[in-house]
């Protein structure tokens, strides 16, 4: 990862970053080719700090996702429902932390992430987890593991401590690499601000926001029988970007 010039960034600790956790936020996502990443980072390193944990700046994330037997949570996204839910257990490897996480998207475009600490990257949801999900959603979903993924991430926090940027590479699903040239950038803000440094830099590079979901990408690719016609144009765009 040294080619990404992370050494240029000043560091920020996990405790310091907690003040900009943005569990309720507006997310804006972008797709770029790995070859574009060094230039982007060179453009913004004075405006952001990078999260560092135990001398690591690039972290490994492992997740088990859960859905109904009919993939109803996936289909909510595919069918364009404004209000939708994702459920996962995530392992933050370098921190040795495990959380059950529930992401809820509102019909106003806001994302709220709620989570509780658990002991391991479970393959099944226990009663405590199911109760937590029910309390948040008001529904008793018959959830089972649907897919797992893994990726590397580094996290940037702007100097004003008002936004976070996560940059994901080396994405794989069920241990199968997705596309080695793919970089997923997610800008997390309390309110959408197009004038942020990373947003402006991406615009200057000709990169436009794209509404995507890593979960849906993996489900569509690994389960071809699932309904996925509304994602085909996005897959074509991603392929065009990563093959350029």
Coordinates of C-alpha atoms in Angstrom, one line a residue:
X1 CA 0.0 0.0 0.0
X2 CA 3.0 2.3 0.0
X3 CA 2.2 3.5 -3.5
X4 CA -0.9 5.2 -2.0
X5 CA 1.4 7.7 -0.2
X6 CA -0.3 7.3 3.2
X7 CA 3.0 8.3 4.9
X8 CA 2.2 11.9 3.8
X9 CA -0.8 12.1 6.0
X10 CA -0.8 13.1 9.7
X11 CA -2.3 10.4 11.8
X12 CA -5.4 10.4 14.1
X13 CA -6.2 7.8 16.8
X14 CA -9.4 5.8 17.2
X15 CA -10.3 7.8 20.3
X16 CA -9.9 11.1 18.5
X17 CA -11.9 9.9 15.5
X18 CA -14.8 8.9 17.8
X19 CA -15.9 12.6 17.8
X20 CA -16.7 12.3 14.1
X21 CA -18.2 8.8 14.1
X22 CA -21.3 10.0 12.2
X23 CA -23.5 7.0 13.0
X24 CA -26.4 9.1 11.5
X25 CA -25.2 10.6 8.2
X26 CA -25.4 11.2 4.5
X27 CA -23.2 8.8 2.4
X28 CA -21.8 9.6 -1.0
X29 CA -20.0 6.9 -2.9
X30 CA -17.5 6.9 -5.8
X31 CA -15.8 4.3 -7.9
X32 CA -12.3 4.8 -9.2
X33 CA -9.5 2.8 -10.7
X34 CA -6.5 2.0 -8.4
X35 CA -4.3 4.0 -10.7
X36 CA -6.2 7.1 -9.9
X37 CA -5.9 6.8 -6.2
X38 CA -2.3 8.1 -5.7
X39 CA -3.2 11.4 -7.5
X40 CA -6.3 11.8 -5.4
X41 CA -4.4 11.3 -2.2
X42 CA -1.6 13.7 -3.3
X43 CA -4.4 16.3 -3.9
X44 CA -6.0 16.0 -0.4
X45 CA -3.3 15.0 2.1
X46 CA -3.0 18.5 3.6
X47 CA -6.8 18.5 4.4
X48 CA -7.2 15.1 6.1
X49 CA -5.6 12.9 8.7
X50 CA -5.5 9.1 8.4
X51 CA -6.7 6.7 11.1
X52 CA -3.8 4.8 12.7
X53 CA -4.3 1.8 15.0
X54 CA -1.3 -0.1 16.5
X55 CA 0.9 1.5 13.8
X56 CA -1.5 0.2 11.1
X57 CA -3.0 2.6 8.6
X58 CA -4.5 0.1 6.3
X59 CA -7.0 -2.2 8.1
X60 CA -8.7 -5.5 7.2
X61 CA -12.4 -5.8 7.5
X62 CA -14.4 -9.1 7.4
X63 CA -18.1 -9.3 7.3
X64 CA -20.9 -11.8 7.4
X65 CA -24.2 -10.5 6.0
X66 CA -27.6 -11.8 6.8
X67 CA -30.8 -11.8 4.8
X68 CA -34.1 -13.7 4.5
X69 CA -34.2 -17.0 2.6
X70 CA -35.8 -15.1 -0.3
X71 CA -33.2 -12.3 -0.1
X72 CA -35.8 -9.7 0.8
X73 CA -33.3 -7.2 2.2
X74 CA -31.4 -7.4 -1.1
X75 CA -34.6 -7.0 -3.1
X76 CA -35.6 -3.9 -1.1
X77 CA -32.4 -2.2 -2.5
X78 CA -32.8 -3.7 -6.0
X79 CA -36.4 -2.6 -6.3
X80 CA -35.5 1.0 -5.3
X81 CA -37.2 1.1 -2.0
X82 CA -36.2 4.3 -0.2
X83 CA -36.4 2.7 3.3
X84 CA -34.3 -0.4 3.6
X85 CA -32.1 -2.4 6.0
X86 CA -28.8 -4.2 6.0
X87 CA -27.6 -6.6 8.7
X88 CA -24.1 -7.8 9.2
X89 CA -21.5 -8.9 11.7
X90 CA -18.2 -7.2 11.1
X91 CA -14.8 -8.0 12.4
X92 CA -12.3 -5.1 12.6
X93 CA -9.3 -7.3 12.4
X94 CA -6.5 -5.1 13.6
X95 CA -8.6 -3.9 16.5
X96 CA -9.8 -7.4 17.3
X97 CA -13.4 -6.1 17.6
X98 CA -16.6 -7.7 16.5
X99 CA -20.0 -5.9 16.1
X100 CA -23.5 -6.7 15.0
X101 CA -24.3 -3.8 12.8
X102 CA -27.7 -2.7 11.4
X103 CA -27.8 0.0 8.7
X104 CA -31.1 1.7 8.1
X105 CA -31.7 3.9 5.1
X106 CA -34.5 6.4 5.4
X107 CA -36.8 7.7 2.7
X108 CA -35.0 11.1 3.1
X109 CA -31.6 9.6 2.1
X110 CA -30.1 9.5 5.5
X111 CA -28.2 6.4 6.8
X112 CA -28.3 5.4 10.5
X113 CA -25.9 2.7 11.7
X114 CA -26.6 1.0 15.0
X115 CA -24.4 -1.7 16.5
X116 CA -23.6 -3.8 19.6
X117 CA -20.4 -5.5 20.5
X118 CA -20.3 -9.3 20.2
X119 CA -17.7 -12.0 20.7
X120 CA -16.9 -13.3 17.3
X121 CA -17.7 -13.4 13.5
X122 CA -20.7 -15.6 14.0
X123 CA -22.3 -17.6 11.3
X124 CA -25.7 -17.4 13.0
X125 CA -27.6 -14.7 14.9
X126 CA -28.3 -15.4 18.5
X127 CA -31.3 -14.3 20.5
X128 CA -29.6 -11.2 21.7
X129 CA -28.8 -10.2 18.2
X130 CA -32.3 -10.9 16.9
X131 CA -33.8 -8.9 19.7
X132 CA -31.5 -6.0 18.9
X133 CA -32.6 -6.1 15.2
X134 CA -36.3 -6.3 16.2
X135 CA -36.0 -3.3 18.5
X136 CA -34.5 -1.2 15.7
X137 CA -36.7 -2.3 12.8
X138 CA -39.9 -3.5 14.5
X139 CA -39.7 -6.6 12.4
X140 CA -38.9 -10.3 13.0
X141 CA -36.9 -11.1 9.9
X142 CA -36.1 -14.8 9.4
X143 CA -32.4 -14.1 8.9
X144 CA -29.6 -16.4 7.8
X145 CA -26.1 -15.8 6.5
X146 CA -26.2 -14.8 2.9
X147 CA -22.7 -13.9 1.9
X148 CA -19.3 -12.8 3.4
X149 CA -16.8 -10.3 2.2
X150 CA -13.4 -9.0 3.0
X151 CA -11.5 -5.8 2.0
X152 CA -8.8 -3.5 3.1
X153 CA -9.7 0.0 4.2
X154 CA -8.1 3.2 5.3
X155 CA -10.1 6.0 6.8
X156 CA -9.5 9.7 6.5
X157 CA -10.9 12.4 8.7
X158 CA -10.9 16.1 7.6
X159 CA -9.1 18.7 9.6
X160 CA -12.4 20.3 10.7
X161 CA -13.5 16.9 12.2
X162 CA -16.8 17.1 10.3
X163 CA -16.5 14.3 7.8
X164 CA -14.9 10.9 7.2
X165 CA -13.8 9.2 4.0
X166 CA -13.3 5.5 3.8
X167 CA -11.3 4.0 0.9
X168 CA -11.7 0.3 0.2
X169 CA -9.5 -1.9 -1.9
X170 CA -8.9 -5.7 -2.5
X171 CA -12.6 -6.5 -2.2
X172 CA -13.6 -10.2 -2.2
X173 CA -16.8 -12.2 -1.7
X174 CA -16.7 -15.7 -0.3
X175 CA -12.9 -15.6 -0.7
X176 CA -13.2 -14.8 -4.4
X177 CA -11.6 -11.5 -5.6
X178 CA -14.1 -9.1 -7.2
X179 CA -11.8 -6.8 -9.2
X180 CA -8.2 -5.9 -8.3
X181 CA -8.5 -2.5 -9.9
X182 CA -11.7 -1.5 -8.0
X183 CA -11.5 1.3 -5.4
X184 CA -14.7 2.3 -3.5
X185 CA -14.7 5.7 -1.8
X186 CA -17.4 6.6 0.6
X187 CA -17.8 10.2 1.9
X188 CA -19.7 10.3 5.2
X189 CA -21.1 13.7 6.2
X190 CA -23.8 14.9 8.6
X191 CA -25.0 17.0 5.7
X192 CA -24.1 16.6 2.0
X193 CA -21.4 19.1 1.2
X194 CA -20.1 19.1 -2.4
X195 CA -17.4 21.6 -1.4
X196 CA -15.4 19.2 0.7
X197 CA -11.9 18.7 -0.4
X198 CA -12.3 15.0 -1.4
X199 CA -15.6 15.7 -3.3
X200 CA -14.0 18.6 -5.2
X201 CA -10.9 16.6 -6.0
X202 CA -12.9 13.7 -7.4
X203 CA -14.9 16.1 -9.5
X204 CA -11.7 17.6 -10.9
X205 CA -10.7 14.1 -11.8
X206 CA -14.0 13.6 -13.7
X207 CA -15.4 11.2 -11.1
X208 CA -19.1 11.4 -10.4
X209 CA -21.0 9.9 -7.4
X210 CA -22.4 6.5 -7.9
X211 CA -25.1 4.8 -5.8
X212 CA -23.8 1.3 -5.1
X213 CA -23.9 -1.2 -2.4
X214 CA -21.1 -3.6 -1.7
X215 CA -23.6 -6.1 -0.3
X216 CA -25.8 -6.0 -3.4
X217 CA -22.8 -6.2 -5.7
X218 CA -21.7 -9.4 -4.0
X219 CA -25.1 -10.9 -4.0
X220 CA -25.7 -10.2 -7.6
X221 CA -22.3 -11.5 -8.7
X222 CA -22.4 -14.7 -6.5
X223 CA -26.1 -15.5 -7.0
X224 CA -26.9 -15.0 -10.8
X225 CA -30.5 -16.3 -10.3
X226 CA -31.3 -13.3 -8.2
X227 CA -33.3 -10.4 -9.8
X228 CA -30.6 -7.9 -10.8
X229 CA -31.7 -6.1 -13.9
X230 CA -31.7 -2.7 -12.2
X231 CA -28.0 -3.2 -11.3
X232 CA -26.8 -4.1 -14.9
X233 CA -26.0 -0.5 -15.9
X234 CA -24.0 0.0 -12.7
X235 CA -22.0 -3.1 -13.3
X236 CA -21.2 -1.9 -16.8
X237 CA -20.0 1.5 -15.4
X238 CA -17.8 -0.3 -12.9
X239 CA -16.3 -2.6 -15.5
X240 CA -15.6 0.4 -17.8
X241 CA -13.8 2.3 -14.9
X242 CA -11.7 -0.7 -13.8
X243 CA -10.8 -1.8 -17.3
X244 CA -9.7 1.7 -18.4

